DNA sequence: CGGTTATATAACCTTTAGGTGATTGATGGA
DNA sequence: TCCATCAATCACCTAAAGGTTATATAACCG
């Protein structure tokens, strides 16, 4: 899992416009104009949002005449999901096995450099 | 699920320092100094990160003499997870039931106002 | 009281994010 | 060829993010 990309993925998901775009793309490809239509926002603004999504790997784009249809690429969502999974213990009922789970995850000492390409284990 | 909070949650998770702090807190409470220690960063910077995490609901803080121990609050992580779950279909193998799944999710027309408190369905 | 420790806050700086309007580029059709 | 359409890019603005140093606040301890 590319942990540097987690930054970009979570940052991309932090904007409601971009989440709505992903939601729209979940039901199939769409061009920029089509994606822009629901929003009180200009086309360049949408293009910027699409660039953010693309740099996060969350969408890819093809070519269909003048259109540049966008397609959802959910792999990064899976990576975000993997990251979150490590904390599932905290929101799912039984904290009983917490200690053994922590052992299992064998938390190493925290990383002194946040720019490093490796997250800590929970 | 508080969808406005999703903005804050994903934004909080977009920073590697904050993810590392959460990872540390997953193994138990810690004070600010203790959290700051692994990072090449001043204490006020860490305090700012903690405020971001707190506003996202990802941590809560107690009082122990001078210390303000931080505790992880994973509820928002569960909410982020719920949001991601809606896209699980895209990263898990069988796309065969995609159409019926989309029907099941009955996507409404996209939201014209991204500041609204409601996301679209995928 | 005075000093030490832990944390928060203020003022500031630089970079990035999210938006705008205007323009440019690519493609297809009359 | 000329024009319309879809989308990207440019120059610009404002606000927010992430860091700094210096200072203030709060609680304990001698």
CSV table of C-alpha atoms (C1' of nucleotides) in Angstrom, one decimal:
chain,number,residue,atom,x,y,z
A,1,UNK,CA,0.0,0.0,0.0
A,2,UNK,CA,1.4,3.4,-1.0
A,3,UNK,CA,1.2,5.3,2.2
A,4,UNK,CA,2.1,8.6,0.7
A,5,UNK,CA,-1.0,8.2,-1.4
A,6,UNK,CA,-3.1,8.0,1.7
A,7,UNK,CA,-2.5,11.6,2.3
A,8,UNK,CA,-3.8,12.5,-1.2
A,9,UNK,CA,-6.7,10.1,-0.9
A,10,UNK,CA,-8.0,11.3,2.5
A,11,UNK,CA,-7.4,14.9,1.4
A,12,UNK,CA,-9.5,14.3,-1.7
A,13,UNK,CA,-12.3,12.7,0.3
A,14,UNK,CA,-12.3,15.6,2.7
A,15,UNK,CA,-14.3,17.8,0.2
A,16,UNK,CA,-18.0,17.2,-0.2
A,17,UNK,CA,-18.0,18.2,-3.9
A,18,UNK,CA,-15.4,15.6,-4.6
A,19,UNK,CA,-17.3,13.0,-2.6
A,20,UNK,CA,-20.4,13.8,-4.6
A,21,UNK,CA,-18.5,13.5,-7.8
A,22,UNK,CA,-17.4,10.1,-6.8
A,23,UNK,CA,-20.9,9.2,-5.9
A,24,UNK,CA,-22.0,10.2,-9.3
A,25,UNK,CA,-19.2,8.3,-11.0
A,26,UNK,CA,-20.2,5.2,-9.0
A,27,UNK,CA,-23.2,4.9,-11.3
A,28,UNK,CA,-21.1,5.2,-14.5
A,29,UNK,CA,-18.7,7.3,-16.5
A,30,UNK,CA,-19.4,11.0,-17.0
A,31,UNK,CA,-17.9,14.0,-18.7
A,32,UNK,CA,-16.8,17.2,-17.0
A,33,UNK,CA,-19.9,19.2,-18.0
A,34,UNK,CA,-22.2,16.5,-16.8
A,35,UNK,CA,-20.3,16.3,-13.5
A,36,UNK,CA,-20.4,20.1,-13.1
A,37,UNK,CA,-24.1,20.5,-13.8
A,38,UNK,CA,-25.4,19.8,-10.2
A,39,UNK,CA,-23.0,22.2,-8.6
A,40,UNK,CA,-23.2,26.0,-8.1
A,41,UNK,CA,-19.6,26.2,-9.4
A,42,UNK,CA,-17.9,27.0,-12.6
A,43,UNK,CA,-16.4,24.4,-14.9
A,44,UNK,CA,-12.7,25.3,-14.1
A,45,UNK,CA,-13.5,24.6,-10.4
A,46,UNK,CA,-14.8,21.2,-11.3
A,47,UNK,CA,-11.8,20.5,-13.5
A,48,UNK,CA,-9.6,21.3,-10.5
A,49,UNK,CA,-11.5,18.9,-8.3
A,50,UNK,CA,-11.1,16.3,-10.9
A,51,UNK,CA,-7.4,16.9,-11.0
A,52,UNK,CA,-7.3,16.3,-7.3
A,53,UNK,CA,-9.2,13.1,-7.6
A,54,UNK,CA,-7.0,12.0,-10.4
A,55,UNK,CA,-3.8,12.7,-8.5
A,56,UNK,CA,-5.2,10.6,-5.7
A,57,UNK,CA,-5.8,7.8,-8.1
A,58,UNK,CA,-9.5,7.9,-7.4
A,59,UNK,CA,-10.5,8.5,-11.0
A,60,UNK,CA,-9.0,8.0,-14.5
A,61,UNK,CA,-10.0,9.6,-17.7
A,62,UNK,CA,-10.5,8.5,-21.3
A,63,UNK,CA,-11.2,10.3,-24.5
A,64,UNK,CA,-14.4,10.2,-26.4
A,65,UNK,CA,-14.4,12.9,-29.1
A,66,UNK,CA,-14.3,16.2,-27.2
A,67,UNK,CA,-15.4,14.6,-24.0
A,68,UNK,CA,-12.9,13.3,-21.4
A,69,UNK,CA,-15.1,10.8,-19.6
A,70,UNK,CA,-14.1,10.1,-16.0
A,71,UNK,CA,-14.2,6.7,-14.5
A,72,UNK,CA,-14.0,5.8,-10.8
A,73,UNK,CA,-10.9,3.9,-9.6
A,74,UNK,CA,-11.7,2.5,-6.3
A,75,UNK,CA,-8.4,0.9,-5.5
A,76,UNK,CA,-7.3,3.9,-3.4
A,77,UNK,CA,-10.6,3.6,-1.6
A,78,UNK,CA,-9.7,0.1,-0.7
A,79,UNK,CA,-6.4,1.3,0.6
A,80,UNK,CA,-8.1,3.9,2.8
A,81,UNK,CA,-10.4,1.1,3.9
A,82,UNK,CA,-7.4,-1.1,4.9
A,83,UNK,CA,-6.0,1.7,6.9
A,84,UNK,CA,-9.3,2.2,8.7
A,85,UNK,CA,-9.7,-1.6,9.3
A,86,UNK,CA,-6.8,-1.4,11.7
A,87,UNK,CA,-9.1,0.6,14.0
A,88,UNK,CA,-12.1,-1.6,13.7
A,89,UNK,CA,-11.6,-2.9,17.1
A,90,UNK,CA,-12.3,0.5,18.5
A,91,UNK,CA,-15.8,0.9,17.1
A,92,UNK,CA,-16.9,-2.7,17.2
A,93,UNK,CA,-18.3,-3.9,20.5
A,94,UNK,CA,-15.9,-6.2,22.1
A,95,UNK,CA,-12.9,-4.6,23.6
A,96,UNK,CA,-12.1,-7.8,25.3
A,97,UNK,CA,-9.5,-9.0,22.9
A,98,UNK,CA,-7.9,-5.6,22.7
A,99,UNK,CA,-4.7,-6.6,24.4
A,100,UNK,CA,-4.0,-9.7,22.3
A,101,UNK,CA,-4.9,-7.7,19.3
A,102,UNK,CA,-2.4,-5.1,20.2
A,103,UNK,CA,0.2,-7.8,20.7
A,104,UNK,CA,-0.6,-9.2,17.4
A,105,UNK,CA,-0.1,-5.8,15.8
A,106,UNK,CA,3.2,-5.5,17.7
A,107,UNK,CA,3.3,-1.7,17.6
A,108,UNK,CA,6.8,-0.5,16.8
A,109,UNK,CA,8.2,2.8,18.2
A,110,UNK,CA,6.5,5.8,16.6
A,111,UNK,CA,8.0,7.3,13.5
A,112,UNK,CA,10.1,10.4,14.2
A,113,UNK,CA,9.7,11.7,10.7
A,114,UNK,CA,6.1,12.3,9.6
A,115,UNK,CA,7.3,12.7,6.0
A,116,UNK,CA,8.4,9.2,6.0
A,117,UNK,CA,6.6,6.7,3.8
A,118,UNK,CA,5.5,4.5,6.5
A,119,UNK,CA,2.7,4.8,9.1
A,120,UNK,CA,2.7,3.3,12.5
A,121,UNK,CA,0.7,0.3,13.4
A,122,UNK,CA,-2.2,1.0,15.9
B,1,UNK,CA,-24.1,9.9,10.5
B,2,UNK,CA,-23.1,13.5,10.6
B,3,UNK,CA,-22.0,14.1,7.1
B,4,UNK,CA,-20.6,17.5,7.8
B,5,UNK,CA,-18.2,15.8,10.2
B,6,UNK,CA,-16.9,13.6,7.4
B,7,UNK,CA,-15.2,16.6,6.0
B,8,UNK,CA,-13.4,17.2,9.2
B,9,UNK,CA,-12.6,13.5,9.7
B,10,UNK,CA,-11.1,12.9,6.3
B,11,UNK,CA,-9.2,16.2,6.5
B,12,UNK,CA,-7.8,15.1,9.8
B,13,UNK,CA,-6.7,11.7,8.4
B,14,UNK,CA,-5.0,13.4,5.5
B,15,UNK,CA,-2.0,14.3,7.6
B,16,UNK,CA,0.6,11.7,8.4
B,17,UNK,CA,1.5,13.2,11.7
B,18,UNK,CA,-2.1,13.0,12.8
B,19,UNK,CA,-2.4,9.4,11.6
B,20,UNK,CA,0.7,8.6,13.5
B,21,UNK,CA,-0.8,10.2,16.6
B,22,UNK,CA,-3.9,8.1,16.3
B,23,UNK,CA,-1.7,5.0,15.9
B,24,UNK,CA,0.0,5.9,19.1
B,25,UNK,CA,-3.2,6.5,20.9
B,26,UNK,CA,-4.5,3.2,19.7
B,27,UNK,CA,-2.2,1.6,22.3
B,28,UNK,CA,-3.4,3.8,25.1
B,29,UNK,CA,-3.8,7.3,26.4
B,30,UNK,CA,-1.0,9.8,26.2
B,31,UNK,CA,-0.2,13.3,27.1
B,32,UNK,CA,0.9,16.0,24.6
B,33,UNK,CA,4.6,15.8,25.5
B,34,UNK,CA,4.6,12.1,25.0
B,35,UNK,CA,2.8,12.4,21.7
B,36,UNK,CA,5.1,15.2,20.6
B,37,UNK,CA,8.3,13.3,21.4
B,38,UNK,CA,8.6,11.2,18.2
B,39,UNK,CA,8.2,14.1,15.9
B,40,UNK,CA,10.7,16.7,14.6
B,41,UNK,CA,8.2,19.4,15.5
B,42,UNK,CA,7.5,21.8,18.3
B,43,UNK,CA,4.9,21.3,21.0
B,44,UNK,CA,2.5,24.0,19.7
B,45,UNK,CA,2.5,22.2,16.3
B,46,UNK,CA,1.4,19.0,18.0
B,47,UNK,CA,-1.2,20.9,20.0
B,48,UNK,CA,-2.6,22.2,16.8
B,49,UNK,CA,-2.8,18.7,15.3
B,50,UNK,CA,-4.6,17.6,18.5
B,51,UNK,CA,-7.1,20.4,18.1
B,52,UNK,CA,-7.8,19.2,14.6
B,53,UNK,CA,-8.3,15.7,15.8
B,54,UNK,CA,-10.5,16.8,18.6
B,55,UNK,CA,-12.7,19.0,16.4
B,56,UNK,CA,-13.1,15.9,14.1
B,57,UNK,CA,-14.2,14.0,17.2
B,58,UNK,CA,-11.3,11.6,16.7
B,59,UNK,CA,-9.9,12.2,20.2
B,60,UNK,CA,-11.1,13.4,23.5
B,61,UNK,CA,-9.1,14.8,26.4
B,62,UNK,CA,-9.2,14.4,30.1
B,63,UNK,CA,-7.4,16.0,32.9
B,64,UNK,CA,-4.7,14.5,35.1
B,65,UNK,CA,-2.9,17.2,37.1
B,66,UNK,CA,-1.1,19.3,34.6
B,67,UNK,CA,-1.5,16.6,31.9
B,68,UNK,CA,-4.3,16.6,29.4
B,69,UNK,CA,-4.3,12.9,28.4
B,70,UNK,CA,-5.7,12.2,24.9
B,71,UNK,CA,-7.9,9.2,24.2
B,72,UNK,CA,-8.8,7.9,20.8
B,73,UNK,CA,-12.5,8.1,19.9
B,74,UNK,CA,-13.1,5.8,17.0
B,75,UNK,CA,-16.7,6.6,16.3
B,76,UNK,CA,-15.8,9.0,13.5
B,77,UNK,CA,-13.5,6.3,12.0
B,78,UNK,CA,-16.6,4.1,11.9
B,79,UNK,CA,-18.4,6.8,10.1
B,80,UNK,CA,-15.7,7.1,7.6
B,81,UNK,CA,-15.7,3.4,7.2
B,82,UNK,CA,-19.4,3.4,6.6
B,83,UNK,CA,-18.9,5.9,3.8
B,84,UNK,CA,-16.2,3.8,2.2
B,85,UNK,CA,-18.3,0.6,2.5
B,86,UNK,CA,-20.7,2.0,0.0
B,87,UNK,CA,-17.9,1.6,-2.6
B,88,UNK,CA,-16.8,-1.8,-1.5
B,89,UNK,CA,-18.4,-3.2,-4.7
B,90,UNK,CA,-15.7,-1.4,-6.7
B,91,UNK,CA,-12.7,-3.0,-5.2
B,92,UNK,CA,-14.1,-6.4,-4.4
B,93,UNK,CA,-14.0,-8.9,-7.3
B,94,UNK,CA,-17.4,-9.6,-8.6
B,95,UNK,CA,-18.9,-6.7,-10.5
B,96,UNK,CA,-21.7,-9.1,-11.6
B,97,UNK,CA,-24.3,-7.8,-9.2
B,98,UNK,CA,-23.4,-4.2,-9.8
B,99,UNK,CA,-26.6,-3.3,-11.5
B,100,UNK,CA,-28.8,-4.7,-8.9
B,101,UNK,CA,-26.6,-3.1,-6.2
B,102,UNK,CA,-27.1,0.2,-7.9
B,103,UNK,CA,-30.8,-0.3,-8.0
B,104,UNK,CA,-30.7,-1.2,-4.3
B,105,UNK,CA,-28.9,2.0,-3.5
B,106,UNK,CA,-31.5,3.9,-5.6
B,107,UNK,CA,-29.2,6.9,-6.5
B,108,UNK,CA,-31.1,10.2,-6.2
B,109,UNK,CA,-30.3,13.2,-8.4
B,110,UNK,CA,-26.9,14.8,-7.3
B,111,UNK,CA,-26.9,17.5,-4.8
B,112,UNK,CA,-26.7,21.0,-6.3
B,113,UNK,CA,-25.2,22.5,-3.2
B,114,UNK,CA,-22.0,20.9,-1.9
B,115,UNK,CA,-22.3,22.8,1.4
B,116,UNK,CA,-25.5,20.8,2.1
B,117,UNK,CA,-25.4,18.3,4.9
B,118,UNK,CA,-26.2,15.3,2.7
B,119,UNK,CA,-24.0,13.2,0.4
B,120,UNK,CA,-25.2,11.4,-2.6
B,121,UNK,CA,-25.6,7.7,-2.7
B,122,UNK,CA,-23.2,5.9,-5.0
C,1,DC,C1',5.3,32.4,47.8
C,2,DG,C1',8.3,31.0,43.8
C,3,DG,C1',9.7,27.7,40.6
C,4,DT,C1',8.9,23.9,37.6
C,5,DT,C1',6.2,21.2,34.4
C,6,DA,C1',2.5,20.6,31.0
C,7,DT,C1',-0.2,22.6,27.8
C,8,DA,C1',-2.6,26.3,25.3
C,9,DT,C1',-2.6,30.7,22.9
C,10,DA,C1',-1.0,34.7,20.1
C,11,DA,C1',1.3,36.7,16.3
C,12,DC,C1',3.5,35.7,12.4
C,13,DC,C1',5.2,33.5,8.0
C,14,DT,C1',4.9,30.6,3.8
C,15,DT,C1',2.4,27.4,1.1
C,16,DT,C1',-1.7,25.3,-0.5
C,17,DA,C1',-6.7,25.0,-1.4
C,18,DG,C1',-10.7,26.4,-3.6
C,19,DG,C1',-12.8,29.6,-6.1
C,20,DT,C1',-13.3,33.3,-10.1
C,21,DG,C1',-13.2,35.1,-15.2
C,22,DA,C1',-10.7,35.0,-19.4
C,23,DT,C1',-8.4,32.5,-22.7
C,24,DT,C1',-6.6,28.6,-25.1
C,25,DG,C1',-6.7,23.9,-27.2
C,26,DA,C1',-8.8,19.9,-29.2
C,27,DT,C1',-12.4,17.8,-31.7
C,28,DG,C1',-16.4,17.3,-34.7
C,29,DG,C1',-19.8,19.1,-37.9
C,30,DA,C1',-22.0,22.5,-41.4
D,1,DT,C1',-13.0,26.7,-43.6
D,2,DC,C1',-15.5,28.5,-39.8
D,3,DC,C1',-17.9,27.7,-35.9
D,4,DA,C1',-19.7,25.3,-31.8
D,5,DT,C1',-18.6,22.3,-28.0
D,6,DC,C1',-16.0,20.2,-24.2
D,7,DA,C1',-12.3,20.7,-21.3
D,8,DA,C1',-7.8,22.5,-19.7
D,9,DT,C1',-5.0,26.3,-18.4
D,10,DC,C1',-3.7,31.0,-16.9
D,11,DA,C1',-3.6,34.9,-13.7
D,12,DC,C1',-5.5,36.2,-9.9
D,13,DC,C1',-7.8,36.5,-5.1
D,14,DT,C1',-8.9,35.0,-0.4
D,15,DA,C1',-8.8,32.0,3.2
D,16,DA,C1',-7.0,28.1,5.6
D,17,DA,C1',-3.3,24.8,6.8
D,18,DG,C1',1.0,23.9,8.9
D,19,DG,C1',4.8,25.4,10.9
D,20,DT,C1',7.6,28.8,13.9
D,21,DT,C1',8.8,31.7,18.4
D,22,DA,C1',7.4,33.9,22.3
D,23,DT,C1',4.2,34.2,25.9
D,24,DA,C1',0.4,33.0,28.9
D,25,DT,C1',-2.2,29.8,31.8
D,26,DA,C1',-2.9,25.9,35.0
D,27,DA,C1',-1.5,22.7,38.3
D,28,DC,C1',1.7,20.8,41.3
D,29,DC,C1',5.8,21.1,44.7
D,30,DG,C1',9.4,23.0,47.6
